[in-house]
PDB file of C-alpha atoms in Angstrom:
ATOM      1  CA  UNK A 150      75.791  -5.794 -51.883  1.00  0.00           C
ATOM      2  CA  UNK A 151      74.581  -2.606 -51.571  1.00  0.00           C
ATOM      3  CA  UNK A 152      71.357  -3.325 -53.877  1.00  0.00           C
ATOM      4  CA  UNK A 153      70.386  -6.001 -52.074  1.00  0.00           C
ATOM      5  CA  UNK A 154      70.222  -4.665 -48.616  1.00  0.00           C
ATOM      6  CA  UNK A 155      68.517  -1.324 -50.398  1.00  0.00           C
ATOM      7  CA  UNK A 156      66.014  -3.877 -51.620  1.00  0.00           C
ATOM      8  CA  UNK A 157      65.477  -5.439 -48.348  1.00  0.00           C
ATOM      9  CA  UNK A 158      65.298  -2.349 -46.321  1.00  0.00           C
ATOM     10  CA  UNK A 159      62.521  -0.370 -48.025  1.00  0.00           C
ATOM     11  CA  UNK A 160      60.067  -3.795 -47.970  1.00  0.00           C
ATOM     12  CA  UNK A 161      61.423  -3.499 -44.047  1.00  0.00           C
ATOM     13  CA  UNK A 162      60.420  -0.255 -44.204  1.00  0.00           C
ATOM     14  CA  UNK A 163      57.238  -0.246 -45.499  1.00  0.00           C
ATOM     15  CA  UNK A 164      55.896  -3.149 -43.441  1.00  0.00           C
ATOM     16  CA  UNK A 165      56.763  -1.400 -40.296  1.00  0.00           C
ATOM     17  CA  UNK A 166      54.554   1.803 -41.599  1.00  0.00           C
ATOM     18  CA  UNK A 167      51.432  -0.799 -42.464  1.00  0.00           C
ATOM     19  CA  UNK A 168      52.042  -2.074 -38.574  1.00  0.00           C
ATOM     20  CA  UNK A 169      51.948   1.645 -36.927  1.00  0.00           C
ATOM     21  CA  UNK A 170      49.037   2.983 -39.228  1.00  0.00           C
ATOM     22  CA  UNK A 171      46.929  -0.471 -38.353  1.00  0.00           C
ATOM     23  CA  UNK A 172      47.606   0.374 -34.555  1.00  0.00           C
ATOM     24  CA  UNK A 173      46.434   4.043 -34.942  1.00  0.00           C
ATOM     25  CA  UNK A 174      42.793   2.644 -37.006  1.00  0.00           C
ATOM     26  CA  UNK A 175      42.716   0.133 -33.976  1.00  0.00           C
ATOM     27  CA  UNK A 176      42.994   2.563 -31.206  1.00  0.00           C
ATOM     28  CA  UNK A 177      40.278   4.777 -33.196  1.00  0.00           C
ATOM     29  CA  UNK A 178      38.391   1.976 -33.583  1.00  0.00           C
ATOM     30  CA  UNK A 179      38.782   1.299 -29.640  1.00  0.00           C
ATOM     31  CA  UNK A 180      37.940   5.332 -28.890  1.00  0.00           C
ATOM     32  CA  UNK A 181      35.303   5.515 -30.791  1.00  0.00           C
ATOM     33  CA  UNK A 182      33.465   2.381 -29.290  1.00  0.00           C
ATOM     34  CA  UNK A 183      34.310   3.804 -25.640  1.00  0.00           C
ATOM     35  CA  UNK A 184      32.699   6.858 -27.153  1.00  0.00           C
ATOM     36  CA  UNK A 185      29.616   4.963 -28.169  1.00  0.00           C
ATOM     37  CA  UNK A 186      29.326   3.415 -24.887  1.00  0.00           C
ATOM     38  CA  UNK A 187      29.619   6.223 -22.953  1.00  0.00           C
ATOM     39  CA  UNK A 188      27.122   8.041 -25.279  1.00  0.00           C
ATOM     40  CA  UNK A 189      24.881   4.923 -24.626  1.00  0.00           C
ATOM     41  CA  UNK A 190      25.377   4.831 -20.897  1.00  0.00           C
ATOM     42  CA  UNK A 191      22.792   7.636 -20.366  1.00  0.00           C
ATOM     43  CA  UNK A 192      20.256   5.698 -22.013  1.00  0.00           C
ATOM     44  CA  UNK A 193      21.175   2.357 -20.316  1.00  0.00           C
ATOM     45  CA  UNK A 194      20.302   3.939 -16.932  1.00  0.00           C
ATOM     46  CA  UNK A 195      17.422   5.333 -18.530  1.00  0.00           C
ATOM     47  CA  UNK A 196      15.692   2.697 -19.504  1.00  0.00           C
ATOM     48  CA  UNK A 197      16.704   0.868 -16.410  1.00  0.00           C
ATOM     49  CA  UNK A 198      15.348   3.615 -13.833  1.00  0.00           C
ATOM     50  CA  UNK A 199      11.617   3.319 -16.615  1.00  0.00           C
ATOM     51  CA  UNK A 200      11.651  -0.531 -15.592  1.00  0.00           C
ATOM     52  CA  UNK A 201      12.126  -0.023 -11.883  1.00  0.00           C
ATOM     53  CA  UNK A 202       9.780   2.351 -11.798  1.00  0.00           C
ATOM     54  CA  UNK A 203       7.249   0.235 -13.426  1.00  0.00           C
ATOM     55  CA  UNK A 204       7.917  -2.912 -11.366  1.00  0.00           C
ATOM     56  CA  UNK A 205       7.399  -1.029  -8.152  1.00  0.00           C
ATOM     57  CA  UNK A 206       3.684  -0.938  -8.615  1.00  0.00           C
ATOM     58  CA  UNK A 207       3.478  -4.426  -9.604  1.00  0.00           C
ATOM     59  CA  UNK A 208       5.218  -5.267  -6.411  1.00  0.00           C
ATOM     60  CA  UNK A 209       3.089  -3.218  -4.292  1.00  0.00           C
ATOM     61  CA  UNK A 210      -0.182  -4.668  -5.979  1.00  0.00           C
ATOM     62  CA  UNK A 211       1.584  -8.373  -5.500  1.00  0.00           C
ATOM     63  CA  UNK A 212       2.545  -7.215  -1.838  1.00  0.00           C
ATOM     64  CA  UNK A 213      -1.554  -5.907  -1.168  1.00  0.00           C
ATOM     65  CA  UNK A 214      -2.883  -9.039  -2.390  1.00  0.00           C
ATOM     66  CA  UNK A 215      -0.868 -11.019   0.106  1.00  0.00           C
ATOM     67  CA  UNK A 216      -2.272  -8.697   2.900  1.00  0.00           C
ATOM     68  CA  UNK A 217      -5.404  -9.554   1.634  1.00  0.00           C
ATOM     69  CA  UNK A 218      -5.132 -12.894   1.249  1.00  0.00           C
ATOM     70  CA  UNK A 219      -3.873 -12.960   4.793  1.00  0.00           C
ATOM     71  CA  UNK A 220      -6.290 -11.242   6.503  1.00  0.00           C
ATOM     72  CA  UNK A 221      -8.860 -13.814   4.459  1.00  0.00           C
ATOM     73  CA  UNK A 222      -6.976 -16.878   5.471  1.00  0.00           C
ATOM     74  CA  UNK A 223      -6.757 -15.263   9.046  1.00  0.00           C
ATOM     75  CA  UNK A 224     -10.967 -14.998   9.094  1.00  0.00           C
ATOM     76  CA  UNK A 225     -11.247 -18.981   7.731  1.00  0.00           C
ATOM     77  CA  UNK A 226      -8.616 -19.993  10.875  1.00  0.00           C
ATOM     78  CA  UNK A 227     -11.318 -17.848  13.131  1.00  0.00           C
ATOM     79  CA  UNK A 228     -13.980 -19.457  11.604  1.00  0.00           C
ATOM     80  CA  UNK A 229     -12.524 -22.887  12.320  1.00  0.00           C
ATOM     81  CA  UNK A 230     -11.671 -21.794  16.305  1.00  0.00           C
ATOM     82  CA  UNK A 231     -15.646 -20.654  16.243  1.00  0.00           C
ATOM     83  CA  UNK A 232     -16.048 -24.434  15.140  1.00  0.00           C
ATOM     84  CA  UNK A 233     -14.186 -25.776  17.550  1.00  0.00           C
ATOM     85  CA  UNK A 234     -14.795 -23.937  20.595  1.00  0.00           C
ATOM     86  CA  UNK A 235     -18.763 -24.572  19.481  1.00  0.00           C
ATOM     87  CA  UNK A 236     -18.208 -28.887  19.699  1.00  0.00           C
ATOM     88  CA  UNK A 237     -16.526 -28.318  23.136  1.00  0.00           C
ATOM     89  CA  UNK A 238     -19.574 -26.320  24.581  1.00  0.00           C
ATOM     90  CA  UNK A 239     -17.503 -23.243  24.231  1.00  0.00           C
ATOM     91  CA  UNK A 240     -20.461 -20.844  22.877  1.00  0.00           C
ATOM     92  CA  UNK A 241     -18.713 -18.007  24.706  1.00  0.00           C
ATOM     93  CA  UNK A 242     -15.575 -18.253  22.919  1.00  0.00           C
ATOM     94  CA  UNK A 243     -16.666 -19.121  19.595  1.00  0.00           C
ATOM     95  CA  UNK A 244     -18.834 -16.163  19.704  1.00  0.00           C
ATOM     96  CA  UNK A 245     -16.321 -13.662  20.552  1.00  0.00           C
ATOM     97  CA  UNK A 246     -13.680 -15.213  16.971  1.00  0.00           C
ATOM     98  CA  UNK A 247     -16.856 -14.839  15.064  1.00  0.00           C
ATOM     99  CA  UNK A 248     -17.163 -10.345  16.305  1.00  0.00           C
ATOM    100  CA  UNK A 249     -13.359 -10.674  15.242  1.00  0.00           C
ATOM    101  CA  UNK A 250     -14.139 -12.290  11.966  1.00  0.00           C
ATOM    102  CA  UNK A 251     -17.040  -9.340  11.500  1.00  0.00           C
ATOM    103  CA  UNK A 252     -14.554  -6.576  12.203  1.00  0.00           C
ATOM    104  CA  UNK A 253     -11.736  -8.428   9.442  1.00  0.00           C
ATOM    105  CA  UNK A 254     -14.084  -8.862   7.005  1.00  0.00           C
ATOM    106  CA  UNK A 255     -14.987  -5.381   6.723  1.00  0.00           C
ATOM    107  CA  UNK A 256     -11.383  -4.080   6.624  1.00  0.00           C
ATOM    108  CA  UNK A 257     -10.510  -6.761   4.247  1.00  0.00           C
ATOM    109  CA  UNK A 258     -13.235  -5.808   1.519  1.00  0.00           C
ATOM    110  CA  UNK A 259     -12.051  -1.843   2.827  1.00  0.00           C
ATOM    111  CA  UNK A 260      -8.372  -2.493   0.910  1.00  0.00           C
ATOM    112  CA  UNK A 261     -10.005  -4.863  -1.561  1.00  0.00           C
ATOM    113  CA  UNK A 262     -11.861  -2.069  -2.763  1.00  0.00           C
ATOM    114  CA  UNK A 263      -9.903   0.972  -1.964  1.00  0.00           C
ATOM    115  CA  UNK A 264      -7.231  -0.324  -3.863  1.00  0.00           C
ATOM    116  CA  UNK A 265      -8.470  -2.102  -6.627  1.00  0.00           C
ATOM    117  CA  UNK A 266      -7.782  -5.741  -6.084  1.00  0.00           C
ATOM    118  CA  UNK A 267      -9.137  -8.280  -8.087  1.00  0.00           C
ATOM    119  CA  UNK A 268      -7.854 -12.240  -8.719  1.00  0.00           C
ATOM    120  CA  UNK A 269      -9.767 -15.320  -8.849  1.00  0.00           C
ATOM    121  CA  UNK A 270      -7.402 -17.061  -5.898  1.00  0.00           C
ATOM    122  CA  UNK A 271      -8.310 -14.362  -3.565  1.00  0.00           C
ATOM    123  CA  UNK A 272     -12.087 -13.810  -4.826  1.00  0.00           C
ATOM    124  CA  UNK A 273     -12.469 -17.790  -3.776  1.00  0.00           C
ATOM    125  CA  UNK A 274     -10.304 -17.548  -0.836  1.00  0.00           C
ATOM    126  CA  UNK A 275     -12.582 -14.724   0.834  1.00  0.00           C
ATOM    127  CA  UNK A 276     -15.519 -16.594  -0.251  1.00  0.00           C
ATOM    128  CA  UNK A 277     -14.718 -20.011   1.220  1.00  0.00           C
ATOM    129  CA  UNK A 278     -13.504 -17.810   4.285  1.00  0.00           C
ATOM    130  CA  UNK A 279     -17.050 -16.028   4.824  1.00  0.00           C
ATOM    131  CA  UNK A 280     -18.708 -19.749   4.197  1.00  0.00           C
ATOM    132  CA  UNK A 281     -16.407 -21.156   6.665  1.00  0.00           C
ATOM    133  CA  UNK A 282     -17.117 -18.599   9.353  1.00  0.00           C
ATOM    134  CA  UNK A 283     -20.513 -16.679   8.894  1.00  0.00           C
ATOM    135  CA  UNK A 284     -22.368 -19.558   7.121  1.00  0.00           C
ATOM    136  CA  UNK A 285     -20.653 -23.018   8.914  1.00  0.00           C
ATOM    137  CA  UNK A 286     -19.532 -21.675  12.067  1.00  0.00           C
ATOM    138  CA  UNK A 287     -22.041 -19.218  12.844  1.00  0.00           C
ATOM    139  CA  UNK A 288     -25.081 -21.873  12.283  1.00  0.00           C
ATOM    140  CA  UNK A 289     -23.337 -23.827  14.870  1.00  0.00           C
ATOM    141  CA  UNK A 290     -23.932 -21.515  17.461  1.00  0.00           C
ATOM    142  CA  UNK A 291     -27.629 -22.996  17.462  1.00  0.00           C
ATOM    143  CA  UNK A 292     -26.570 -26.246  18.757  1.00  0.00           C
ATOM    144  CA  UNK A 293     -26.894 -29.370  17.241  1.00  0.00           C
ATOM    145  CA  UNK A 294     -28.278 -31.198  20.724  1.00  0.00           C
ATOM    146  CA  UNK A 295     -31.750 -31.922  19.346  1.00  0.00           C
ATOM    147  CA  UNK A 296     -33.301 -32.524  16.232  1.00  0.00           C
ATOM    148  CA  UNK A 297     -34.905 -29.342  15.833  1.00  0.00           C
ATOM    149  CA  UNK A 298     -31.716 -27.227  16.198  1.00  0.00           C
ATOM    150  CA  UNK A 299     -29.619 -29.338  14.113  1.00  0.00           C
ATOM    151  CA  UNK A 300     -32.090 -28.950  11.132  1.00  0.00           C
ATOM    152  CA  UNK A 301     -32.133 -25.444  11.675  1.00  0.00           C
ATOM    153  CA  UNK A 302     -28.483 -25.660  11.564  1.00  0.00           C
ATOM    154  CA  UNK A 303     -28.991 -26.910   8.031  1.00  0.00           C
ATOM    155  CA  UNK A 304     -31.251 -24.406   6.911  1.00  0.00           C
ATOM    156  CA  UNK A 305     -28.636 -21.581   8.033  1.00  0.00           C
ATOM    157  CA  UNK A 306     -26.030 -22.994   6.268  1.00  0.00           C
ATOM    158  CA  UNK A 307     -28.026 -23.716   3.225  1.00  0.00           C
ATOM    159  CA  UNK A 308     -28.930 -19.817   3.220  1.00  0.00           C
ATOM    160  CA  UNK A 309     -25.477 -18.732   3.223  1.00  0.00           C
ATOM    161  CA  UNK A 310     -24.188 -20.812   0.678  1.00  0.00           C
ATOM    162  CA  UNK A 311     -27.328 -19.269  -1.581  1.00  0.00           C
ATOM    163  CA  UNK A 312     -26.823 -16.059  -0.530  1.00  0.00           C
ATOM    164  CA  UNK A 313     -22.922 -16.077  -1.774  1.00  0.00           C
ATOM    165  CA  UNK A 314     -23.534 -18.433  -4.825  1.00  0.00           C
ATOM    166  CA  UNK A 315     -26.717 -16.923  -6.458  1.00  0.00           C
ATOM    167  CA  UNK A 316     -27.778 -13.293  -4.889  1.00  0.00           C
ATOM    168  CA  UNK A 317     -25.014 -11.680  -6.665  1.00  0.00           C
ATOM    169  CA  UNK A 318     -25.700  -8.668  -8.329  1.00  0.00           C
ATOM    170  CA  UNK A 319     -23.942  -6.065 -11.153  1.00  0.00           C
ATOM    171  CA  UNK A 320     -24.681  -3.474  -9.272  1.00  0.00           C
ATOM    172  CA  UNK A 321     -21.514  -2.340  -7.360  1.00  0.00           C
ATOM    173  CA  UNK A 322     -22.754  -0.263  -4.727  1.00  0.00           C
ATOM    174  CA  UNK A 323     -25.541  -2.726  -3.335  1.00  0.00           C
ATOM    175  CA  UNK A 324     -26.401  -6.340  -2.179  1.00  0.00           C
ATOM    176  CA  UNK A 325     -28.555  -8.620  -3.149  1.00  0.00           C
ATOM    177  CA  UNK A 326     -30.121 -10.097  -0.016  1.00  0.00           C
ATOM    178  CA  UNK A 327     -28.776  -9.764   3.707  1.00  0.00           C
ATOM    179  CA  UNK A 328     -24.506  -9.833   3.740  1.00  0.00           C
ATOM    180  CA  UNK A 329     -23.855 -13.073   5.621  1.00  0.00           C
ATOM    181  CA  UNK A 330     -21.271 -11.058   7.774  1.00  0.00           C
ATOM    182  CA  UNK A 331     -24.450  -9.052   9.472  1.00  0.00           C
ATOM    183  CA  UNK A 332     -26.344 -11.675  10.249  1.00  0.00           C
ATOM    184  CA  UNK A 333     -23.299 -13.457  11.840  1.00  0.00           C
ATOM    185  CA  UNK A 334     -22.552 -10.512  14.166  1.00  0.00           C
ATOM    186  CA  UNK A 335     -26.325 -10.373  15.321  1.00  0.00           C
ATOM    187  CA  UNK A 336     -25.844 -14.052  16.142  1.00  0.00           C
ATOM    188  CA  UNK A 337     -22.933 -14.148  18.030  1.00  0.00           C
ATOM    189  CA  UNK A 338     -24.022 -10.657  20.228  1.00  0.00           C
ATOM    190  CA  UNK A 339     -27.352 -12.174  20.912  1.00  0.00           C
ATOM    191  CA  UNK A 340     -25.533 -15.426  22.046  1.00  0.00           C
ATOM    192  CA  UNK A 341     -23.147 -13.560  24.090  1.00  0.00           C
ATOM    193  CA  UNK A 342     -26.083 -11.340  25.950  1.00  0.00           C
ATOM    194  CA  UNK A 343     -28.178 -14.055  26.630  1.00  0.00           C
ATOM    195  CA  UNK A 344     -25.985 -16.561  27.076  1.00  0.00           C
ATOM    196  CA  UNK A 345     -26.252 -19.203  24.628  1.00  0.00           C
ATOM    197  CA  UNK A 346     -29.964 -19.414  25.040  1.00  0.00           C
ATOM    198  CA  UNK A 347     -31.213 -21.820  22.353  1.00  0.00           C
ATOM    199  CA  UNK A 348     -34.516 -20.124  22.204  1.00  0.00           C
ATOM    200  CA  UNK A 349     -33.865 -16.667  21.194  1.00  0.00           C
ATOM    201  CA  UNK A 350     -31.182 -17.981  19.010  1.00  0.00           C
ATOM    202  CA  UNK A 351     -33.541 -19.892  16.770  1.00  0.00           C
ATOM    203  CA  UNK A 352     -36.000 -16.960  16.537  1.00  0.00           C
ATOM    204  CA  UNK A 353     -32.977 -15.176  15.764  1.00  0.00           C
ATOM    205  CA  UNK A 354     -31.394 -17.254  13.337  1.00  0.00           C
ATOM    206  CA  UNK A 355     -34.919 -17.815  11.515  1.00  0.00           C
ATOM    207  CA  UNK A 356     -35.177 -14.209  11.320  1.00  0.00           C
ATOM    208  CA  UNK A 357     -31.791 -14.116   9.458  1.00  0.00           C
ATOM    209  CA  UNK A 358     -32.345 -16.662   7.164  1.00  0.00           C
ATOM    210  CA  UNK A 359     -35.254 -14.731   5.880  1.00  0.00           C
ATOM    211  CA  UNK A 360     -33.236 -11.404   5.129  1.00  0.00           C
ATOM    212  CA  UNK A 361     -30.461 -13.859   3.625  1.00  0.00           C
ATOM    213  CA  UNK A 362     -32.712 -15.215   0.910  1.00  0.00           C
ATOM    214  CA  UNK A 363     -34.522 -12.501   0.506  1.00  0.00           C
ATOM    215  CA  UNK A 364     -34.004 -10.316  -2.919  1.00  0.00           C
ATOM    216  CA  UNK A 365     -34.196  -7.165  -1.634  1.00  0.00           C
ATOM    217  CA  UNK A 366     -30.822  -4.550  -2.041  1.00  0.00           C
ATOM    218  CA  UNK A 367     -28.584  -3.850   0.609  1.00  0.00           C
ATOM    219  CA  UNK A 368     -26.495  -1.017   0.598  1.00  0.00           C
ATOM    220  CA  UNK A 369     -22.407  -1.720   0.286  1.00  0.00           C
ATOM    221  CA  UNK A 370     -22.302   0.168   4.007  1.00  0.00           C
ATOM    222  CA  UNK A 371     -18.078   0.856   2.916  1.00  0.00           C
ATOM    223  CA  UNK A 372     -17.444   1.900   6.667  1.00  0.00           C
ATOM    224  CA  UNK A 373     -14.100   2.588   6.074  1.00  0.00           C
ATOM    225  CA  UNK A 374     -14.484   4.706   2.742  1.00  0.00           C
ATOM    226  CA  UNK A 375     -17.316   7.170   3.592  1.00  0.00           C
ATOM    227  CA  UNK A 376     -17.840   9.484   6.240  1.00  0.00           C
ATOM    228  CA  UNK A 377     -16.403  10.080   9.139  1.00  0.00           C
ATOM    229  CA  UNK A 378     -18.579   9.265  11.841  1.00  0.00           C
ATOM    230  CA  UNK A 379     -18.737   5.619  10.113  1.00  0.00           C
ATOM    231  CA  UNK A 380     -15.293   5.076  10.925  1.00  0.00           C
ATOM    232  CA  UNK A 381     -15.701   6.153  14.030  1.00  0.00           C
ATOM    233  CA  UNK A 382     -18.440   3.326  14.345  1.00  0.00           C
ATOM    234  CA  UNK A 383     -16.005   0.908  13.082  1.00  0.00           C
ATOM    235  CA  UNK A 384     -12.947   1.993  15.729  1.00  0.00           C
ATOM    236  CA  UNK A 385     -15.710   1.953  19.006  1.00  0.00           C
ATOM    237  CA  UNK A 386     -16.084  -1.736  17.746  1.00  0.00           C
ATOM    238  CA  UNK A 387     -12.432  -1.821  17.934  1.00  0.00           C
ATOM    239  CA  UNK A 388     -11.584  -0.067  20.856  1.00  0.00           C
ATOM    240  CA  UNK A 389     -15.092  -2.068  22.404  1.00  0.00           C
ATOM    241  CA  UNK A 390     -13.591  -5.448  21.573  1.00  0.00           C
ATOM    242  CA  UNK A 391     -10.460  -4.640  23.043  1.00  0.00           C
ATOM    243  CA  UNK A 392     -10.852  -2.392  25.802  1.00  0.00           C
ATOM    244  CA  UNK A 393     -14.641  -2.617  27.599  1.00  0.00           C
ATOM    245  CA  UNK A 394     -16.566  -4.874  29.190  1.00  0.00           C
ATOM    246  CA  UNK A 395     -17.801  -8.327  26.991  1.00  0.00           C
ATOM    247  CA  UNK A 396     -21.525  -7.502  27.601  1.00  0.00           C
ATOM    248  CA  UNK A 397     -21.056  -4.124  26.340  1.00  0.00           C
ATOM    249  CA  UNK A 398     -19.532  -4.807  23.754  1.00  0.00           C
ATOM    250  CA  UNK A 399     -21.845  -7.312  22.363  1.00  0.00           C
ATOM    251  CA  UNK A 400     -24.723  -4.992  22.995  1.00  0.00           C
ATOM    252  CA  UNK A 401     -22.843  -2.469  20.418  1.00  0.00           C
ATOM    253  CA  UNK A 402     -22.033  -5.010  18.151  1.00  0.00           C
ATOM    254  CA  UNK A 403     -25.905  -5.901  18.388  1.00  0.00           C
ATOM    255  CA  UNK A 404     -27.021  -2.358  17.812  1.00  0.00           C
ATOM    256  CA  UNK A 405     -24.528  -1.887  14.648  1.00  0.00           C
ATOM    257  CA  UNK A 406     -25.782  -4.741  12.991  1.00  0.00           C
ATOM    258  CA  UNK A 407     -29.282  -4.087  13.697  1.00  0.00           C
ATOM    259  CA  UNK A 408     -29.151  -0.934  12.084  1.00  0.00           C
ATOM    260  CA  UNK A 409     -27.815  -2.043   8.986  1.00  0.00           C
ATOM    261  CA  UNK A 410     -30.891  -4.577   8.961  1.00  0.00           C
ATOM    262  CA  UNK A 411     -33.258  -2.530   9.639  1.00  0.00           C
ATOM    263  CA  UNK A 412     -32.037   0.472   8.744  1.00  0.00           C
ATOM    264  CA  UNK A 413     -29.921   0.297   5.638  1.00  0.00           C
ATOM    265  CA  UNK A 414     -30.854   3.089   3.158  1.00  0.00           C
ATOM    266  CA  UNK A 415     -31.586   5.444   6.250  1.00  0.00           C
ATOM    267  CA  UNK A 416     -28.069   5.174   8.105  1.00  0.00           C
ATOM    268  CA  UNK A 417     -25.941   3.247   5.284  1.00  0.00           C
ATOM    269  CA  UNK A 418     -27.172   3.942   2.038  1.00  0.00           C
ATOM    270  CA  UNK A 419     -26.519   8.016   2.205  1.00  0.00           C
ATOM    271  CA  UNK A 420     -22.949   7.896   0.416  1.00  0.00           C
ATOM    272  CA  UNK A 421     -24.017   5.254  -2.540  1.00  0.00           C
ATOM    273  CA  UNK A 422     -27.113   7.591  -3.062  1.00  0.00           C
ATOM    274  CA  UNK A 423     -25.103  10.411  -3.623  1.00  0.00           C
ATOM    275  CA  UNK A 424     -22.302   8.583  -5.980  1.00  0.00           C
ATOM    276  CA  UNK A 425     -25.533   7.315  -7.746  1.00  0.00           C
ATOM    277  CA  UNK A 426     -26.969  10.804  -8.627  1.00  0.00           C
ATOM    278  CA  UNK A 427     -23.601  12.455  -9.248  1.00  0.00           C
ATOM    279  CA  UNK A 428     -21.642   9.469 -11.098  1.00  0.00           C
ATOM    280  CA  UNK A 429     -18.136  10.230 -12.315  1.00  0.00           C
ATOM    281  CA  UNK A 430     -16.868  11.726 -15.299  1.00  0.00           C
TER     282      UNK A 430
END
């Protein structure tokens, strides 16, 4: 008996030993993993914190393009008020979305610029806005009563869509022919100072069309992006539009736009002068 049970103790024996030295390789095995994933950790939340911090600027590009595309899609529904209050004989009101419309589109192509924004949706949403409003809307302002006006009508928007389709130039710090967004603003003031008279709004309107299709450079005026006392310009039509009286503030609307058509290089034209002679590094 005794050799028996010495036999079957020591297998016993050693099979017990195999169990307790293949839990101590497991619970290496188990440190040494927590090790590695605590030794990983670091660069977990590394590479996490990289791709955060390179989605935020995405998001605030996506985010700026949605302003922009706003304040766009905000100057087309002005554009179609103008149109509207124009078929109900509202001249007065339709004039007044159309010196909003003048005042967005300058702060939209401010941030478009300032900040770099570029897409095709928003390129073709600004330029179906500025159609809509300075080409459509603002040629309505002439009346479409009689023959005469209506084909004058025509001719205004058959300018603007020329002006925007074909006067484009590579230049980026001038125009090619009259911005539509001028010649808009001098239509609407005159409207509002003489009150609707058909008259002076033809002679006015012809006058436009001819600095529309005409080749000559305008400079990019960038109100909002040059000196100081251009900004200032830009918050008087602001503060005008909100504050003082309606004739007065079409007769300052008038006088801005007026001196960018007549005036352009003297008054508008100093800051792309200078970037031209001293271009960046």
């Amino acid at each position: 008996m005794p050799g028996p049970q010495a036999s079957c103790w020591a297998p016993g024996t050693s099979a017990c030993t195999q169990v307790a030295s293949l839990e101590e390789e497991e619970d290496k095995m188990g440190s040494a993993s927590a090790e590695c994933q605590v030794s990983r950790a670091p660069d977990l939340c590394t590479s996490s914190f990289l791709t955060n911090n390179q989605s935020h600027p995405q998001m605030n590009e996506f985010s700026w393009k949605d302003v922009t595309n706003a304040l766009a899609l905000s100057n087309m529904v002005l554009g179609l008020f103008s149109i509207f209050c124009s078929f109900c004989k509202r001249c007065h009101c339709a004039s007044w979305m159309l010196l909003i419309s003048f005042l967005l589109d300058t702060a939209v192509g401010a941030i478009t610029r300032h900040l770099s924004l570029c897409c095709k949706s928003g390129v073709e949403l600004n330029d179906f806005a500025v159609f809509t409003t300075f080409g459509l809307a603002s040629a309505l302002l002439l009346g479409v009563d009689g023959p005469l006006n209506g084909f004058l009508a025509i001719i205004y928007v058959l300018a603007a869509t020329f002006r925007l389709c074909f006067y484009s130039t590579g230049a980026q710090l001038t125009y090619k022919g009259l911005p539509c967004r001028y010649a808009s603003c001098l239509l609407a003031s005159t409207s509002l100072l003489t009150k609707g008279n058909t008259f002076i709004l033809s002679c006015m309107a012809s006058l436009m069309i001819l600095f529309m299709m005409d080749q000559s450079y305008y400079p990019h005026d960038e109100i909002l992006e040059s000196e100081n006392w251009k900004k200032l310009v830009y918050l008087g039509g602001i503060f005008m539009l909100l504050l003082s009286p309606f004739s007065l503030t079409a007769f300052y609307c008038l006088l801005w736009s007026l001196s960018y058509i007549f005036f352009p290089d003297a008054l508008w034209g100093k800051a792309a002068c200078l970037r031209l002679q001293c271009p960046r590094s």
